[in-house]
């Protein structure tokens, strides 16, 4: 096998690196018109002319080689470590024709590392529209490079880029600038101390704290300790270096790029005048939100019902077709209903990602972030926290993943910690059934009490998220720079292909990632509910039959009684009885206890668990409701579900952290068990205390 | 009086004269927020914070706090 050419795609955020990557490799990595879509290194293979192969690496966007965040340091670590297996034979700097000046900064830096470099000028389809013309020959000469003027949207220039990569050995490696001009004596001393090293590389190593890989660590340490300057001085020198680079770039572009202003169309400022307006901006945002809610709750209910029905009949079918036995029961009640519990969320998740992806691809997301930053800042959040808080109303899992582009770690952590307070769709069935039981049907100012209660619960979700953010902001002792810089990209028509791919990819990763956990839990729950220790469980049938000989029950009624007796003495029933003393002050009995325990896997099992406990054969909400209404409080007498215990339950579900999958995602995103455990403990404590107070006051 | 970007009104322009690199993220400098470059205020959110700017051709939004560390000379319309 001939050696592959290592190619690294480098450049500012949002210039189309991933689009170039997809065009070269035929892969489908996520693309979006919002800076910071790519946060990890991605690899692929590209077939070049004459049977040569290239190994392409897509990297996170970075404004320069002076890394200021974790995803940016990925780039510099790669470029400074010659022993890295991905060390590029050729660097492809991707730039956006409209932002060429800024994009060239990192180009000059990479040239100064004497790496063979190709300059890609992307989005050439926008040149006519903006009245831009380029003198490519002149630019190639001045920048001492080869240029590919391409458009990944229109698929122009990709072949030329492949050609350039194939012939990378012809590229010049002359640096653009001599950094030592910024402080001659200092650089002379440096050169003398390390005569074999590239001067610009030395300078980069000195000015940052990144991890450069193990291989030349010793040498690097020696260089890094060459600090005869204070960090303030170094920063000033870095600034001077940046100024020098811009001078060079401005000179080159003065002749190389011309803009005919009369030809330029300015859609951006027209749209921005409305979309970022002090009043209209918020009004429009509000209407967009309403549409999203509408879609998530209304439009997705049809496919969700279909899925629900399909899984119910599948489970029924399995039970009747397969020979009866433990395995069939596990399949029908454990695995299939567990799978149904994942699949049922696909429509909502897909709708949510559809909207978020359209908002991202159009460039509108940055405007929302701009509009909301001021409000969010007061609570220790960032404008960028709005995105997760909105998507949290569908499901906290994708919402927490959407925090990745918040640059301040403290603001990001707070956002992750408070997002689960927002009323996610899994709470909805619980709310609906309890509200219909305990809240009277009357009206207040034309609004039904029941609808009003539901609205209050949503409001409660947002308010508790924001208030806890405020408290966390006061108590968390994390030093992190809280700067806020958002690029405002050009508006673009979302590309159907990009949107569709995002929706499919994200939905898939939700189903497989979180799905595994939900599935595992539901299998465990099934076992705990289907088996129990001792005679009381194993001889349930005889016990019930002897108890009820005189009662003349129908076969169905008898079967229900047996099932409910079994459940009471199953492992999970025993657990329910064990926790009863703890939940009695909240107004619950052991059966609700079981529902709560199983809800810690996922809230949405609440109704299903109660359905089994109350021996109702199906999940039909009305029958469960009637049963629930008849339940009697074991201590106080009278109905179990009163206003007091109902409100107490609502509050418990509003606050408690009852979602394994969310905890798992928090663990992954914060890279430690500490935060999810805290979240679980504190949220559950709040839930318990508020529920306790509510019940004791109202009873 | 010493003008900073935080003093700009909508549609006003200026030329950056000095940035205190201690209080400014490097990222902003690299986007072109450097002495000699022009800056224009496109829009602000309520309470004039954050500010939506065109700095040397880059469109960015930054908080007012950060903006107040970037000194400018106002370009007045002649
Ligand atoms: N008009 C036009 N838009 C393009 C072109 N190439 C990419 N885009 C759009 O530019 C935006 C950014 O593309 P990405 O490929 O995600 O950019 P990136 O450099 O990988 O961005 P980060 O990963 O965030 O650093 C997307 O909205 C693309 O659809 C092009 O040739 N023409
Ligand atoms: Mg990318």
mmCIF file with all atom_site columns, N, CA, C and O and ligand atoms in Angstrom, chain A residues 11-20 30-39 58-62 94 122-126 150-154 360-362 492-493 495 498, ligand 1:
data_model
loop_
_atom_site.group_PDB
_atom_site.id
_atom_site.type_symbol
_atom_site.label_atom_id
_atom_site.label_alt_id
_atom_site.label_comp_id
_atom_site.label_asym_id
_atom_site.label_entity_id
_atom_site.label_seq_id
_atom_site.pdbx_PDB_ins_code
_atom_site.Cartn_x
_atom_site.Cartn_y
_atom_site.Cartn_z
_atom_site.occupancy
_atom_site.B_iso_or_equiv
_atom_site.pdbx_formal_charge
_atom_site.auth_seq_id
_atom_site.auth_comp_id
_atom_site.auth_asym_id
_atom_site.auth_atom_id
_atom_site.pdbx_PDB_model_num
ATOM   1   N N   . UNK A 1 11  ? -8.981  26.308 9.863  1.00 0.00 ? 11  UNK A N   1
ATOM   2   C CA  . UNK A 1 11  ? -9.517  27.612 9.488  1.00 0.00 ? 11  UNK A CA  1
ATOM   3   C C   . UNK A 1 11  ? -10.438 28.161 10.541 1.00 0.00 ? 11  UNK A C   1
ATOM   4   O O   . UNK A 1 11  ? -10.710 27.504 11.544 1.00 0.00 ? 11  UNK A O   1
ATOM   5   N N   . UNK A 1 12  ? -10.921 29.366 10.339 1.00 0.00 ? 12  UNK A N   1
ATOM   6   C CA  . UNK A 1 12  ? -11.835 30.010 11.288 1.00 0.00 ? 12  UNK A CA  1
ATOM   7   C C   . UNK A 1 12  ? -13.132 29.218 11.381 1.00 0.00 ? 12  UNK A C   1
ATOM   8   O O   . UNK A 1 12  ? -13.464 28.465 10.467 1.00 0.00 ? 12  UNK A O   1
ATOM   9   N N   . UNK A 1 13  ? -13.857 29.394 12.497 1.00 0.00 ? 13  UNK A N   1
ATOM   10  C CA  . UNK A 1 13  ? -15.164 28.744 12.602 1.00 0.00 ? 13  UNK A CA  1
ATOM   11  C C   . UNK A 1 13  ? -16.084 29.198 11.474 1.00 0.00 ? 13  UNK A C   1
ATOM   12  O O   . UNK A 1 13  ? -15.971 30.332 10.994 1.00 0.00 ? 13  UNK A O   1
ATOM   13  N N   . UNK A 1 14  ? -16.944 28.309 11.056 1.00 0.00 ? 14  UNK A N   1
ATOM   14  C CA  . UNK A 1 14  ? -18.016 28.657 10.116 1.00 0.00 ? 14  UNK A CA  1
ATOM   15  C C   . UNK A 1 14  ? -17.535 29.046 8.719  1.00 0.00 ? 14  UNK A C   1
ATOM   16  O O   . UNK A 1 14  ? -18.215 29.775 8.012  1.00 0.00 ? 14  UNK A O   1
ATOM   17  N N   . UNK A 1 15  ? -16.348 28.596 8.317  1.00 0.00 ? 15  UNK A N   1
ATOM   18  C CA  . UNK A 1 15  ? -15.892 28.922 6.968  1.00 0.00 ? 15  UNK A CA  1
ATOM   19  C C   . UNK A 1 15  ? -16.205 27.800 5.987  1.00 0.00 ? 15  UNK A C   1
ATOM   20  O O   . UNK A 1 15  ? -15.976 27.934 4.798  1.00 0.00 ? 15  UNK A O   1
ATOM   21  N N   . UNK A 1 16  ? -16.698 26.675 6.491  1.00 0.00 ? 16  UNK A N   1
ATOM   22  C CA  . UNK A 1 16  ? -17.061 25.567 5.614  1.00 0.00 ? 16  UNK A CA  1
ATOM   23  C C   . UNK A 1 16  ? -16.062 24.422 5.601  1.00 0.00 ? 16  UNK A C   1
ATOM   24  O O   . UNK A 1 16  ? -16.025 23.654 4.652  1.00 0.00 ? 16  UNK A O   1
ATOM   25  N N   . UNK A 1 17  ? -15.271 24.282 6.676  1.00 0.00 ? 17  UNK A N   1
ATOM   26  C CA  . UNK A 1 17  ? -14.321 23.173 6.727  1.00 0.00 ? 17  UNK A CA  1
ATOM   27  C C   . UNK A 1 17  ? -15.014 21.823 6.645  1.00 0.00 ? 17  UNK A C   1
ATOM   28  O O   . UNK A 1 17  ? -14.604 20.944 5.900  1.00 0.00 ? 17  UNK A O   1
ATOM   29  N N   . UNK A 1 18  ? -16.066 21.691 7.430  1.00 0.00 ? 18  UNK A N   1
ATOM   30  C CA  . UNK A 1 18  ? -16.763 20.412 7.426  1.00 0.00 ? 18  UNK A CA  1
ATOM   31  C C   . UNK A 1 18  ? -17.438 20.165 6.080  1.00 0.00 ? 18  UNK A C   1
ATOM   32  O O   . UNK A 1 18  ? -17.480 19.034 5.595  1.00 0.00 ? 18  UNK A O   1
ATOM   33  N N   . UNK A 1 19  ? -17.913 21.234 5.454  1.00 0.00 ? 19  UNK A N   1
ATOM   34  C CA  . UNK A 1 19  ? -18.500 21.077 4.122  1.00 0.00 ? 19  UNK A CA  1
ATOM   35  C C   . UNK A 1 19  ? -17.436 20.592 3.136  1.00 0.00 ? 19  UNK A C   1
ATOM   36  O O   . UNK A 1 19  ? -17.697 19.720 2.312  1.00 0.00 ? 19  UNK A O   1
ATOM   37  N N   . UNK A 1 20  ? -16.217 21.142 3.213  1.00 0.00 ? 20  UNK A N   1
ATOM   38  C CA  . UNK A 1 20  ? -15.128 20.690 2.354  1.00 0.00 ? 20  UNK A CA  1
ATOM   39  C C   . UNK A 1 20  ? -14.798 19.234 2.673  1.00 0.00 ? 20  UNK A C   1
ATOM   40  O O   . UNK A 1 20  ? -14.629 18.406 1.782  1.00 0.00 ? 20  UNK A O   1
ATOM   41  N N   . UNK A 1 30  ? -21.795 16.769 10.565 1.00 0.00 ? 30  UNK A N   1
ATOM   42  C CA  . UNK A 1 30  ? -22.761 17.841 10.747 1.00 0.00 ? 30  UNK A CA  1
ATOM   43  C C   . UNK A 1 30  ? -22.207 19.212 10.362 1.00 0.00 ? 30  UNK A C   1
ATOM   44  O O   . UNK A 1 30  ? -21.120 19.595 10.747 1.00 0.00 ? 30  UNK A O   1
ATOM   45  N N   . UNK A 1 31  ? -23.024 19.963 9.603  1.00 0.00 ? 31  UNK A N   1
ATOM   46  C CA  . UNK A 1 31  ? -22.681 21.292 9.134  1.00 0.00 ? 31  UNK A CA  1
ATOM   47  C C   . UNK A 1 31  ? -23.729 22.253 9.672  1.00 0.00 ? 31  UNK A C   1
ATOM   48  O O   . UNK A 1 31  ? -24.880 21.896 9.797  1.00 0.00 ? 31  UNK A O   1
ATOM   49  N N   . UNK A 1 32  ? -23.332 23.460 10.046 1.00 0.00 ? 32  UNK A N   1
ATOM   50  C CA  . UNK A 1 32  ? -24.340 24.423 10.491 1.00 0.00 ? 32  UNK A CA  1
ATOM   51  C C   . UNK A 1 32  ? -23.816 25.830 10.435 1.00 0.00 ? 32  UNK A C   1
ATOM   52  O O   . UNK A 1 32  ? -22.614 26.050 10.583 1.00 0.00 ? 32  UNK A O   1
ATOM   53  N N   . UNK A 1 33  ? -24.710 26.794 10.210 1.00 0.00 ? 33  UNK A N   1
ATOM   54  C CA  . UNK A 1 33  ? -24.292 28.192 10.092 1.00 0.00 ? 33  UNK A CA  1
ATOM   55  C C   . UNK A 1 33  ? -24.269 28.834 11.476 1.00 0.00 ? 33  UNK A C   1
ATOM   56  O O   . UNK A 1 33  ? -24.991 29.768 11.755 1.00 0.00 ? 33  UNK A O   1
ATOM   57  N N   . UNK A 1 34  ? -23.448 28.296 12.342 1.00 0.00 ? 34  UNK A N   1
ATOM   58  C CA  . UNK A 1 34  ? -23.336 28.789 13.711 1.00 0.00 ? 34  UNK A CA  1
ATOM   59  C C   . UNK A 1 34  ? -21.933 28.398 14.131 1.00 0.00 ? 34  UNK A C   1
ATOM   60  O O   . UNK A 1 34  ? -21.566 27.238 13.987 1.00 0.00 ? 34  UNK A O   1
ATOM   61  N N   . UNK A 1 35  ? -21.117 29.365 14.575 1.00 0.00 ? 35  UNK A N   1
ATOM   62  C CA  . UNK A 1 35  ? -19.720 29.028 14.840 1.00 0.00 ? 35  UNK A CA  1
ATOM   63  C C   . UNK A 1 35  ? -19.596 27.965 15.920 1.00 0.00 ? 35  UNK A C   1
ATOM   64  O O   . UNK A 1 35  ? -20.307 28.016 16.910 1.00 0.00 ? 35  UNK A O   1
ATOM   65  N N   . UNK A 1 36  ? -18.708 27.017 15.712 1.00 0.00 ? 36  UNK A N   1
ATOM   66  C CA  . UNK A 1 36  ? -18.444 26.018 16.732 1.00 0.00 ? 36  UNK A CA  1
ATOM   67  C C   . UNK A 1 36  ? -19.299 24.771 16.606 1.00 0.00 ? 36  UNK A C   1
ATOM   68  O O   . UNK A 1 36  ? -19.642 24.144 17.598 1.00 0.00 ? 36  UNK A O   1
ATOM   69  N N   . UNK A 1 37  ? -19.626 24.398 15.398 1.00 0.00 ? 37  UNK A N   1
ATOM   70  C CA  . UNK A 1 37  ? -20.411 23.172 15.214 1.00 0.00 ? 37  UNK A CA  1
ATOM   71  C C   . UNK A 1 37  ? -19.514 21.958 15.436 1.00 0.00 ? 37  UNK A C   1
ATOM   72  O O   . UNK A 1 37  ? -19.889 21.011 16.109 1.00 0.00 ? 37  UNK A O   1
ATOM   73  N N   . UNK A 1 38  ? -18.324 21.998 14.877 1.00 0.00 ? 38  UNK A N   1
ATOM   74  C CA  . UNK A 1 38  ? -17.401 20.874 15.067 1.00 0.00 ? 38  UNK A CA  1
ATOM   75  C C   . UNK A 1 38  ? -16.603 21.108 16.346 1.00 0.00 ? 38  UNK A C   1
ATOM   76  O O   . UNK A 1 38  ? -15.980 22.159 16.492 1.00 0.00 ? 38  UNK A O   1
ATOM   77  N N   . UNK A 1 39  ? -16.639 20.153 17.283 1.00 0.00 ? 39  UNK A N   1
ATOM   78  C CA  . UNK A 1 39  ? -15.845 20.332 18.501 1.00 0.00 ? 39  UNK A CA  1
ATOM   79  C C   . UNK A 1 39  ? -14.784 19.260 18.677 1.00 0.00 ? 39  UNK A C   1
ATOM   80  O O   . UNK A 1 39  ? -13.953 19.356 19.547 1.00 0.00 ? 39  UNK A O   1
ATOM   81  N N   . UNK A 1 58  ? -10.777 16.677 9.760  1.00 0.00 ? 58  UNK A N   1
ATOM   82  C CA  . UNK A 1 58  ? -11.566 17.896 9.956  1.00 0.00 ? 58  UNK A CA  1
ATOM   83  C C   . UNK A 1 58  ? -11.346 18.354 11.394 1.00 0.00 ? 58  UNK A C   1
ATOM   84  O O   . UNK A 1 58  ? -11.438 17.565 12.328 1.00 0.00 ? 58  UNK A O   1
ATOM   85  N N   . UNK A 1 59  ? -11.045 19.622 11.564 1.00 0.00 ? 59  UNK A N   1
ATOM   86  C CA  . UNK A 1 59  ? -10.729 20.123 12.902 1.00 0.00 ? 59  UNK A CA  1
ATOM   87  C C   . UNK A 1 59  ? -11.717 21.203 13.316 1.00 0.00 ? 59  UNK A C   1
ATOM   88  O O   . UNK A 1 59  ? -12.381 21.803 12.480 1.00 0.00 ? 59  UNK A O   1
ATOM   89  N N   . UNK A 1 60  ? -11.815 21.445 14.635 1.00 0.00 ? 60  UNK A N   1
ATOM   90  C CA  . UNK A 1 60  ? -12.675 22.535 15.085 1.00 0.00 ? 60  UNK A CA  1
ATOM   91  C C   . UNK A 1 60  ? -12.160 23.871 14.554 1.00 0.00 ? 60  UNK A C   1
ATOM   92  O O   . UNK A 1 60  ? -10.962 24.028 14.337 1.00 0.00 ? 60  UNK A O   1
ATOM   93  N N   . UNK A 1 61  ? -13.062 24.816 14.373 1.00 0.00 ? 61  UNK A N   1
ATOM   94  C CA  . UNK A 1 61  ? -12.656 26.127 13.898 1.00 0.00 ? 61  UNK A CA  1
ATOM   95  C C   . UNK A 1 61  ? -11.833 26.855 14.937 1.00 0.00 ? 61  UNK A C   1
ATOM   96  O O   . UNK A 1 61  ? -12.049 26.723 16.130 1.00 0.00 ? 61  UNK A O   1
ATOM   97  N N   . UNK A 1 62  ? -10.836 27.610 14.494 1.00 0.00 ? 62  UNK A N   1
ATOM   98  C CA  . UNK A 1 62  ? -10.043 28.385 15.440 1.00 0.00 ? 62  UNK A CA  1
ATOM   99  C C   . UNK A 1 62  ? -9.624  29.683 14.764 1.00 0.00 ? 62  UNK A C   1
ATOM   100 O O   . UNK A 1 62  ? -9.386  29.714 13.573 1.00 0.00 ? 62  UNK A O   1
ATOM   101 N N   . UNK A 1 94  ? -9.013  26.652 5.162  1.00 0.00 ? 94  UNK A N   1
ATOM   102 C CA  . UNK A 1 94  ? -10.284 26.968 4.515  1.00 0.00 ? 94  UNK A CA  1
ATOM   103 C C   . UNK A 1 94  ? -10.714 28.365 4.945  1.00 0.00 ? 94  UNK A C   1
ATOM   104 O O   . UNK A 1 94  ? -10.755 28.671 6.131  1.00 0.00 ? 94  UNK A O   1
ATOM   105 N N   . UNK A 1 122 ? -13.455 29.551 0.049  1.00 0.00 ? 122 UNK A N   1
ATOM   106 C CA  . UNK A 1 122 ? -14.740 28.882 -0.103 1.00 0.00 ? 122 UNK A CA  1
ATOM   107 C C   . UNK A 1 122 ? -15.856 29.907 -0.295 1.00 0.00 ? 122 UNK A C   1
ATOM   108 O O   . UNK A 1 122 ? -15.654 31.098 -0.107 1.00 0.00 ? 122 UNK A O   1
ATOM   109 N N   . UNK A 1 123 ? -17.028 29.405 -0.644 1.00 0.00 ? 123 UNK A N   1
ATOM   110 C CA  . UNK A 1 123 ? -18.241 30.216 -0.822 1.00 0.00 ? 123 UNK A CA  1
ATOM   111 C C   . UNK A 1 123 ? -18.106 31.161 -2.006 1.00 0.00 ? 123 UNK A C   1
ATOM   112 O O   . UNK A 1 123 ? -18.606 32.290 -1.972 1.00 0.00 ? 123 UNK A O   1
ATOM   113 N N   . UNK A 1 124 ? -17.425 30.715 -3.052 1.00 0.00 ? 124 UNK A N   1
ATOM   114 C CA  . UNK A 1 124 ? -17.244 31.583 -4.215 1.00 0.00 ? 124 UNK A CA  1
ATOM   115 C C   . UNK A 1 124 ? -18.587 31.928 -4.852 1.00 0.00 ? 124 UNK A C   1
ATOM   116 O O   . UNK A 1 124 ? -18.695 32.923 -5.566 1.00 0.00 ? 124 UNK A O   1
ATOM   117 N N   . UNK A 1 125 ? -19.634 31.132 -4.552 1.00 0.00 ? 125 UNK A N   1
ATOM   118 C CA  . UNK A 1 125 ? -20.947 31.458 -5.100 1.00 0.00 ? 125 UNK A CA  1
ATOM   119 C C   . UNK A 1 125 ? -21.478 32.784 -4.593 1.00 0.00 ? 125 UNK A C   1
ATOM   120 O O   . UNK A 1 125 ? -22.368 33.385 -5.179 1.00 0.00 ? 125 UNK A O   1
ATOM   121 N N   . UNK A 1 126 ? -20.914 33.281 -3.467 1.00 0.00 ? 126 UNK A N   1
ATOM   122 C CA  . UNK A 1 126 ? -21.395 34.545 -2.890 1.00 0.00 ? 126 UNK A CA  1
ATOM   123 C C   . UNK A 1 126 ? -20.696 35.765 -3.492 1.00 0.00 ? 126 UNK A C   1
ATOM   124 O O   . UNK A 1 126 ? -21.066 36.901 -3.179 1.00 0.00 ? 126 UNK A O   1
ATOM   125 N N   . UNK A 1 150 ? -13.277 27.754 -4.393 1.00 0.00 ? 150 UNK A N   1
ATOM   126 C CA  . UNK A 1 150 ? -14.297 26.703 -4.512 1.00 0.00 ? 150 UNK A CA  1
ATOM   127 C C   . UNK A 1 150 ? -15.641 27.143 -3.942 1.00 0.00 ? 150 UNK A C   1
ATOM   128 O O   . UNK A 1 150 ? -15.752 28.169 -3.267 1.00 0.00 ? 150 UNK A O   1
ATOM   129 N N   . UNK A 1 151 ? -16.644 26.362 -4.248 1.00 0.00 ? 151 UNK A N   1
ATOM   130 C CA  . UNK A 1 151 ? -17.932 26.500 -3.586 1.00 0.00 ? 151 UNK A CA  1
ATOM   131 C C   . UNK A 1 151 ? -18.441 25.095 -3.317 1.00 0.00 ? 151 UNK A C   1
ATOM   132 O O   . UNK A 1 151 ? -18.723 24.348 -4.243 1.00 0.00 ? 151 UNK A O   1
ATOM   133 N N   . UNK A 1 152 ? -18.532 24.742 -2.038 1.00 0.00 ? 152 UNK A N   1
ATOM   134 C CA  . UNK A 1 152 ? -19.015 23.389 -1.746 1.00 0.00 ? 152 UNK A CA  1
ATOM   135 C C   . UNK A 1 152 ? -20.504 23.293 -2.033 1.00 0.00 ? 152 UNK A C   1
ATOM   136 O O   . UNK A 1 152 ? -21.018 22.231 -2.316 1.00 0.00 ? 152 UNK A O   1
ATOM   137 N N   . UNK A 1 153 ? -21.197 24.428 -1.943 1.00 0.00 ? 153 UNK A N   1
ATOM   138 C CA  . UNK A 1 153 ? -22.642 24.404 -2.229 1.00 0.00 ? 153 UNK A CA  1
ATOM   139 C C   . UNK A 1 153 ? -22.903 24.087 -3.682 1.00 0.00 ? 153 UNK A C   1
ATOM   140 O O   . UNK A 1 153 ? -23.792 23.347 -4.020 1.00 0.00 ? 153 UNK A O   1
ATOM   141 N N   . UNK A 1 154 ? -22.108 24.732 -4.558 1.00 0.00 ? 154 UNK A N   1
ATOM   142 C CA  . UNK A 1 154 ? -22.340 24.548 -5.996 1.00 0.00 ? 154 UNK A CA  1
ATOM   143 C C   . UNK A 1 154 ? -21.424 23.470 -6.553 1.00 0.00 ? 154 UNK A C   1
ATOM   144 O O   . UNK A 1 154 ? -21.396 23.231 -7.754 1.00 0.00 ? 154 UNK A O   1
ATOM   145 N N   . UNK A 1 360 ? -30.250 27.148 13.187 1.00 0.00 ? 360 UNK A N   1
ATOM   146 C CA  . UNK A 1 360 ? -28.795 27.214 13.090 1.00 0.00 ? 360 UNK A CA  1
ATOM   147 C C   . UNK A 1 360 ? -28.351 27.488 11.661 1.00 0.00 ? 360 UNK A C   1
ATOM   148 O O   . UNK A 1 360 ? -27.515 28.349 11.421 1.00 0.00 ? 360 UNK A O   1
ATOM   149 N N   . UNK A 1 361 ? -28.889 26.750 10.723 1.00 0.00 ? 361 UNK A N   1
ATOM   150 C CA  . UNK A 1 361 ? -28.445 26.865 9.342  1.00 0.00 ? 361 UNK A CA  1
ATOM   151 C C   . UNK A 1 361 ? -28.772 28.231 8.753  1.00 0.00 ? 361 UNK A C   1
ATOM   152 O O   . UNK A 1 361 ? -28.080 28.713 7.872  1.00 0.00 ? 361 UNK A O   1
ATOM   153 N N   . UNK A 1 362 ? -29.857 28.854 9.234  1.00 0.00 ? 362 UNK A N   1
ATOM   154 C CA  . UNK A 1 362 ? -30.228 30.143 8.659  1.00 0.00 ? 362 UNK A CA  1
ATOM   155 C C   . UNK A 1 362 ? -29.381 31.271 9.227  1.00 0.00 ? 362 UNK A C   1
ATOM   156 O O   . UNK A 1 362 ? -29.313 32.347 8.654  1.00 0.00 ? 362 UNK A O   1
ATOM   157 N N   . UNK A 1 492 ? -28.400 32.615 5.688  1.00 0.00 ? 492 UNK A N   1
ATOM   158 C CA  . UNK A 1 492 ? -28.315 31.699 4.557  1.00 0.00 ? 492 UNK A CA  1
ATOM   159 C C   . UNK A 1 492 ? -29.596 30.902 4.478  1.00 0.00 ? 492 UNK A C   1
ATOM   160 O O   . UNK A 1 492 ? -30.206 30.595 5.502  1.00 0.00 ? 492 UNK A O   1
ATOM   161 N N   . UNK A 1 493 ? -29.973 30.546 3.276  1.00 0.00 ? 493 UNK A N   1
ATOM   162 C CA  . UNK A 1 493 ? -31.102 29.660 3.105  1.00 0.00 ? 493 UNK A CA  1
ATOM   163 C C   . UNK A 1 493 ? -30.664 28.278 3.568  1.00 0.00 ? 493 UNK A C   1
ATOM   164 O O   . UNK A 1 493 ? -29.679 27.765 3.074  1.00 0.00 ? 493 UNK A O   1
ATOM   165 N N   . UNK A 1 495 ? -29.889 24.562 3.807  1.00 0.00 ? 495 UNK A N   1
ATOM   166 C CA  . UNK A 1 495 ? -29.774 23.560 2.758  1.00 0.00 ? 495 UNK A CA  1
ATOM   167 C C   . UNK A 1 495 ? -30.524 22.318 3.226  1.00 0.00 ? 495 UNK A C   1
ATOM   168 O O   . UNK A 1 495 ? -30.246 21.785 4.296  1.00 0.00 ? 495 UNK A O   1
ATOM   169 N N   . UNK A 1 498 ? -28.428 19.392 4.480  1.00 0.00 ? 498 UNK A N   1
ATOM   170 C CA  . UNK A 1 498 ? -27.774 19.573 5.774  1.00 0.00 ? 498 UNK A CA  1
ATOM   171 C C   . UNK A 1 498 ? -28.752 19.391 6.922  1.00 0.00 ? 498 UNK A C   1
ATOM   172 O O   . UNK A 1 498 ? -28.454 18.747 7.925  1.00 0.00 ? 498 UNK A O   1
HETATM 173 N N1  . LIG C 2 .   ? -23.097 29.944 0.250  1.00 0.00 ? 1   LIG C N1  1
HETATM 174 C C1  . LIG C 2 .   ? -22.278 28.960 0.634  1.00 0.00 ? 1   LIG C C1  1
HETATM 175 N N2  . LIG C 2 .   ? -22.399 28.478 1.892  1.00 0.00 ? 1   LIG C N2  1
HETATM 176 C C2  . LIG C 2 .   ? -21.565 27.479 2.276  1.00 0.00 ? 1   LIG C C2  1
HETATM 177 C C3  . LIG C 2 .   ? -20.581 26.951 1.405  1.00 0.00 ? 1   LIG C C3  1
HETATM 178 N N3  . LIG C 2 .   ? -19.886 25.995 2.080  1.00 0.00 ? 1   LIG C N3  1
HETATM 179 C C4  . LIG C 2 .   ? -20.433 25.929 3.326  1.00 0.00 ? 1   LIG C C4  1
HETATM 180 N N4  . LIG C 2 .   ? -21.443 26.814 3.445  1.00 0.00 ? 1   LIG C N4  1
HETATM 181 C C5  . LIG C 2 .   ? -22.280 27.046 4.631  1.00 0.00 ? 1   LIG C C5  1
HETATM 182 O O1  . LIG C 2 .   ? -21.454 27.603 5.634  1.00 0.00 ? 1   LIG C O1  1
HETATM 183 C C6  . LIG C 2 .   ? -21.883 27.193 6.923  1.00 0.00 ? 1   LIG C C6  1
HETATM 184 C C7  . LIG C 2 .   ? -20.734 26.634 7.717  1.00 0.00 ? 1   LIG C C7  1
HETATM 185 O O2  . LIG C 2 .   ? -20.318 25.395 7.179  1.00 0.00 ? 1   LIG C O2  1
HETATM 186 P P1  . LIG C 2 .   ? -19.513 24.298 8.033  1.00 0.00 ? 1   LIG C P1  1
HETATM 187 O O3  . LIG C 2 .   ? -19.005 23.311 7.036  1.00 0.00 ? 1   LIG C O3  1
HETATM 188 O O4  . LIG C 2 .   ? -20.321 23.811 9.179  1.00 0.00 ? 1   LIG C O4  1
HETATM 189 O O5  . LIG C 2 .   ? -18.321 25.171 8.591  1.00 0.00 ? 1   LIG C O5  1
HETATM 190 P P2  . LIG C 2 .   ? -17.136 24.743 9.582  1.00 0.00 ? 1   LIG C P2  1
HETATM 191 O O6  . LIG C 2 .   ? -15.960 25.533 9.150  1.00 0.00 ? 1   LIG C O6  1
HETATM 192 O O7  . LIG C 2 .   ? -16.981 23.277 9.640  1.00 0.00 ? 1   LIG C O7  1
HETATM 193 O O8  . LIG C 2 .   ? -17.672 25.334 10.950 1.00 0.00 ? 1   LIG C O8  1
HETATM 194 P P3  . LIG C 2 .   ? -17.232 24.948 12.468 1.00 0.00 ? 1   LIG C P3  1
HETATM 195 O O9  . LIG C 2 .   ? -17.223 23.479 12.579 1.00 0.00 ? 1   LIG C O9  1
HETATM 196 O O10 . LIG C 2 .   ? -18.319 25.574 13.305 1.00 0.00 ? 1   LIG C O10 1
HETATM 197 O O11 . LIG C 2 .   ? -15.915 25.577 12.700 1.00 0.00 ? 1   LIG C O11 1
HETATM 198 C C8  . LIG C 2 .   ? -23.027 26.206 6.679  1.00 0.00 ? 1   LIG C C8  1
HETATM 199 O O12 . LIG C 2 .   ? -24.239 26.891 6.859  1.00 0.00 ? 1   LIG C O12 1
HETATM 200 C C9  . LIG C 2 .   ? -22.838 25.774 5.251  1.00 0.00 ? 1   LIG C C9  1
HETATM 201 O O13 . LIG C 2 .   ? -24.066 25.392 4.662  1.00 0.00 ? 1   LIG C O13 1
HETATM 202 C C10 . LIG C 2 .   ? -20.491 27.488 0.071  1.00 0.00 ? 1   LIG C C10 1
HETATM 203 O O14 . LIG C 2 .   ? -19.685 27.089 -0.757 1.00 0.00 ? 1   LIG C O14 1
HETATM 204 N N5  . LIG C 2 .   ? -21.372 28.478 -0.249 1.00 0.00 ? 1   LIG C N5  1
#
